[in-house]
GROMACS .gro file of C-alpha atoms in nm:
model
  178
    1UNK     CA    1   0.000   0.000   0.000
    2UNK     CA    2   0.145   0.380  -0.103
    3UNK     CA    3   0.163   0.624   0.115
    4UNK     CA    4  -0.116   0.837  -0.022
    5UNK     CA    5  -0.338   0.517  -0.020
    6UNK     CA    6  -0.274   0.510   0.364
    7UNK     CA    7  -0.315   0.885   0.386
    8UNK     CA    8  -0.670   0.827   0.248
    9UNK     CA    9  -0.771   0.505   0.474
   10UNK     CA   10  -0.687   0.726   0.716
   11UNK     CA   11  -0.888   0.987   0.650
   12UNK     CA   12  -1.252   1.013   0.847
   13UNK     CA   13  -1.392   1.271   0.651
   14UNK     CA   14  -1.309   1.529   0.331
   15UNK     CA   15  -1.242   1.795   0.567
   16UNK     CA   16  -0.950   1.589   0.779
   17UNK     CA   17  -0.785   1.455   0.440
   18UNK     CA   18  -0.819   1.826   0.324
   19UNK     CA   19  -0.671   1.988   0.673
   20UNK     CA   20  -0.411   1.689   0.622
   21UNK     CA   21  -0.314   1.840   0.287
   22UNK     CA   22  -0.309   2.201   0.364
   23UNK     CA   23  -0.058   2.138   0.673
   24UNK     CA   24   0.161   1.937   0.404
   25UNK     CA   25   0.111   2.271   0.144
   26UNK     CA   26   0.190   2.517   0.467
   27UNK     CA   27   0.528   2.290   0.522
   28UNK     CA   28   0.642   2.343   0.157
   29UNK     CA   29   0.574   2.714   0.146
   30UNK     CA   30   0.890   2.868   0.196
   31UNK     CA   31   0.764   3.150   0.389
   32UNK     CA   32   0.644   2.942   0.638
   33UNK     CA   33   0.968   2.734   0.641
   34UNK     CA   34   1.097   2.638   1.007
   35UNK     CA   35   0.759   2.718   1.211
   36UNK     CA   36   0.660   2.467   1.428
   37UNK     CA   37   0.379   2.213   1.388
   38UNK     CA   38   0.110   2.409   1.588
   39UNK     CA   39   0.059   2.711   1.422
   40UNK     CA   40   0.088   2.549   1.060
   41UNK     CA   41  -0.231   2.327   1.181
   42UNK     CA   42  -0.390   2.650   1.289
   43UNK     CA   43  -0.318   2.802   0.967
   44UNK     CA   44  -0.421   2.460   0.767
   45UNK     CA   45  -0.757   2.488   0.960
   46UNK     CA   46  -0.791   2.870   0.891
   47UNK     CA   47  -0.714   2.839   0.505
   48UNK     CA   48  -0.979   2.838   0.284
   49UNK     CA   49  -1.031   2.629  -0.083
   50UNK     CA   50  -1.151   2.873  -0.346
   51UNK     CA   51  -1.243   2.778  -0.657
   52UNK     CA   52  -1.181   3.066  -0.976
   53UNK     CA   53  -1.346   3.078  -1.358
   54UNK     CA   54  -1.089   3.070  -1.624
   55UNK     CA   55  -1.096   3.492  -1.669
   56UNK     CA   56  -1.212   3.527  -1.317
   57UNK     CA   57  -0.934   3.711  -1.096
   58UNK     CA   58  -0.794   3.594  -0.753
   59UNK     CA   59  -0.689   3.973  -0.662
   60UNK     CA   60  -0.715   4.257  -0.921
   61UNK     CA   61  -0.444   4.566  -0.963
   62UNK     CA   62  -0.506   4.853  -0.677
   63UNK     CA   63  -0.673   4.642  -0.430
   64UNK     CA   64  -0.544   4.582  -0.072
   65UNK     CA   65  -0.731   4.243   0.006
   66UNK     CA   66  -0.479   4.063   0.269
   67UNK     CA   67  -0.507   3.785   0.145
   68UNK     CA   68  -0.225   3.531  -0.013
   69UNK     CA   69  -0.298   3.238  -0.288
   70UNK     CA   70  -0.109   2.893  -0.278
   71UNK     CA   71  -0.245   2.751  -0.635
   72UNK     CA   72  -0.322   2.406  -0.601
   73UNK     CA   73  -0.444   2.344  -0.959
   74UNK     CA   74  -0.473   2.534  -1.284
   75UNK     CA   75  -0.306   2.840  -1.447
   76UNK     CA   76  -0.300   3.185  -1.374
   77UNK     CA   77  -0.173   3.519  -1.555
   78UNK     CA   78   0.031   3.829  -1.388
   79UNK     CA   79  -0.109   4.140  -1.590
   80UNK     CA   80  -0.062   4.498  -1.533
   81UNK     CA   81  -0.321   4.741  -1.679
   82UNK     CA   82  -0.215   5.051  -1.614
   83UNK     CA   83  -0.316   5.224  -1.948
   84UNK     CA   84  -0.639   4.977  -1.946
   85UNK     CA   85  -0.523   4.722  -2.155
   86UNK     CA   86  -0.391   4.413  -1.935
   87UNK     CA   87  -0.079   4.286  -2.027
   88UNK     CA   88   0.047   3.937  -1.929
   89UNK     CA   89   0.388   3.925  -1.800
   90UNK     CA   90   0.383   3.614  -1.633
   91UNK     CA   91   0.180   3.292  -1.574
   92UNK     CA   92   0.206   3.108  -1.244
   93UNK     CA   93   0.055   2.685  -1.178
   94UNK     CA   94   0.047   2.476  -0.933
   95UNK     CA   95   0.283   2.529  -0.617
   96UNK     CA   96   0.303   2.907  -0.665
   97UNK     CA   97   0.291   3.067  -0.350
   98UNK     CA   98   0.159   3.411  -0.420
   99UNK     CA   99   0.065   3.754  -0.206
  100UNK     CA  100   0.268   3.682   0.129
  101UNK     CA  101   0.375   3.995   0.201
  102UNK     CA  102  -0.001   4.094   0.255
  103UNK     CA  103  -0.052   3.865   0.516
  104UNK     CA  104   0.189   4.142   0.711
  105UNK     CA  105   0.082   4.456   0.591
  106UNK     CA  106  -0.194   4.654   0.420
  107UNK     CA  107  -0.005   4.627   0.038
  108UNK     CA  108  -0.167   4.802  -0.221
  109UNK     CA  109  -0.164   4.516  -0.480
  110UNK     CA  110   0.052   4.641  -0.830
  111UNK     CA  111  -0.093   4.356  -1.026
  112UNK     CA  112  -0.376   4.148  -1.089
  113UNK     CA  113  -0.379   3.784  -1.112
  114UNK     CA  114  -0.656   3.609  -1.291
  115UNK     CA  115  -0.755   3.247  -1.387
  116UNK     CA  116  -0.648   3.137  -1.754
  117UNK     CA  117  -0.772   2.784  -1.651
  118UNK     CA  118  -1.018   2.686  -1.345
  119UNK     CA  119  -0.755   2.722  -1.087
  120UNK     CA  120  -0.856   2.609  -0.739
  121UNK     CA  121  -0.636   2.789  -0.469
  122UNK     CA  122  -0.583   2.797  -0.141
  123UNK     CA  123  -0.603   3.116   0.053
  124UNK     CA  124  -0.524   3.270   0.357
  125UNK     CA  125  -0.657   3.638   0.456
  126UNK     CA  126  -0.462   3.891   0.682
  127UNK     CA  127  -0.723   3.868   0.954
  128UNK     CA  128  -0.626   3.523   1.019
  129UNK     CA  129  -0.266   3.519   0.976
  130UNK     CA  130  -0.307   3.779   1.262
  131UNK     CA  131  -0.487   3.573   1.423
  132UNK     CA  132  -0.240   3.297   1.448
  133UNK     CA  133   0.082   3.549   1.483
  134UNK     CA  134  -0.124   3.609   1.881
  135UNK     CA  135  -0.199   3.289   1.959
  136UNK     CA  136   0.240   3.226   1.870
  137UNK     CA  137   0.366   3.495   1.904
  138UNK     CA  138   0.719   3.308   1.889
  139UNK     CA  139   0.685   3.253   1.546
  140UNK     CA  140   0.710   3.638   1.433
  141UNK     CA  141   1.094   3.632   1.419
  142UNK     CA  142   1.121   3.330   1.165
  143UNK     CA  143   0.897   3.472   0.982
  144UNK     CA  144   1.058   3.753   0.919
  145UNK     CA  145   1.399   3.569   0.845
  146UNK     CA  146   1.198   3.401   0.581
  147UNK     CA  147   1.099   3.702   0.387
  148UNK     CA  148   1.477   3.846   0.443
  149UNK     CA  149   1.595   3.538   0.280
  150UNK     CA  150   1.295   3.537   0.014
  151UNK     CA  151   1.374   3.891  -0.098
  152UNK     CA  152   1.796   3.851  -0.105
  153UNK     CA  153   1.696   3.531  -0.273
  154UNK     CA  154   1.443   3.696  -0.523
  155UNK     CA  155   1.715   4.003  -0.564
  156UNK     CA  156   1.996   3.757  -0.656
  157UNK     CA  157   1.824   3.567  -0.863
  158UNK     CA  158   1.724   3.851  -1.068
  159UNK     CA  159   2.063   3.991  -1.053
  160UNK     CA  160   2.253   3.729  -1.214
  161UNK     CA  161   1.954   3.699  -1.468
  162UNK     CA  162   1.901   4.057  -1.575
  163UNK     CA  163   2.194   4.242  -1.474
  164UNK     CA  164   2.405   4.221  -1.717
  165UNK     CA  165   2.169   4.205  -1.996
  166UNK     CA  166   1.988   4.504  -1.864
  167UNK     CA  167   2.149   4.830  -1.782
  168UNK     CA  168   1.769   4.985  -1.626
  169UNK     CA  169   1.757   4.676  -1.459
  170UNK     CA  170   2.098   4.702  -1.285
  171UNK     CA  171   1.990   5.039  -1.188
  172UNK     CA  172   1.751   4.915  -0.997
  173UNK     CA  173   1.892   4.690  -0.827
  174UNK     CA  174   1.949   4.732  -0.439
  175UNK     CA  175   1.581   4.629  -0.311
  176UNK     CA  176   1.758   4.364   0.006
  177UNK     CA  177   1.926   4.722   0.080
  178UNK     CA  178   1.588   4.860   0.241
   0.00000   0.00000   0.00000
């Protein structure tokens, strides 16, 4: 017998193979890396599933929702619109991790992110990120090593992609300098 087949005889209900899952998403999101079991399982119980249209949009340009997006399934598009016309600069599938830094702080979103295909997501809102930052308080210092080693990570990666190709882009480089 597999592991997932055991995973499933296991499982009384939906919901407890579904709050299974969502712990095992929360221990691959690298945000979330090192925090203990506890608040992961609060978190897992907290998320919620959300279904989107193809065309429908998880979180649209010049919104601050709080809320962050773990794709499970499906395709979505990065646009900007900012003369009105939405233009795609990226796509992002399953095991995208998107919208973390809201979960800290009211962010004025400078994107929007809609379905190309049904995408079912996973989602977590500021209010109850919050809520699980009081009831662990402990946790609030690893998380913020994770986003210090998300950005230098982000900033280096970019660097040795775009730098040297890219004079504006090595311009603006410096962002793990704030």
């Amino acid at each position: 017998m597999n592991s997932s087949t055991e995973r499933n005889d296991r499982c009384e209900s939906r919901e407890t193979c579904e709050f299974q899952q969502n712990i095992d998403v929360f221990r691959q999101i690298a945000f979330f890396a090192g925090l203990p079991l506890e608040p992961l399982k609060v978190l897992a119980y907290l998320a919620e599933r959300t279904t989107f249209k193809p065309g429908e949009c998880l979180f649209h340009e010049g919104e601050a929702d709080g809320q962050a997006f773990y794709i499970l399934s499906g395709r979505a598009r990065l646009e900007r619109s900012g003369d009105g016309a939405g233009t795609k600069l990226t796509s992002y599938g399953p095991g995208d991790f998107l919208g973390g830094l809201a979960l800290l702080g009211d962010m004025q979103r400078l994107f929007s992110l809609c379905a190309e295909s049904e995408v079912e997501a996973m989602v977590v809102t500021r209010e109850k990120f919050a809520k699980t930052l009081a009831q662990f308080p402990e946790i609030q210092s690893r998380l913020m090593e994770n986003v210090v080693d998300l950005v230098r990570d982000w900033e280096k990666s970019f660097f040795f992609d775009h730098a040297g190709a890219c004079q504006a882009c090595a311009e603006h480089i410096g962002v793990s300098l704030v």
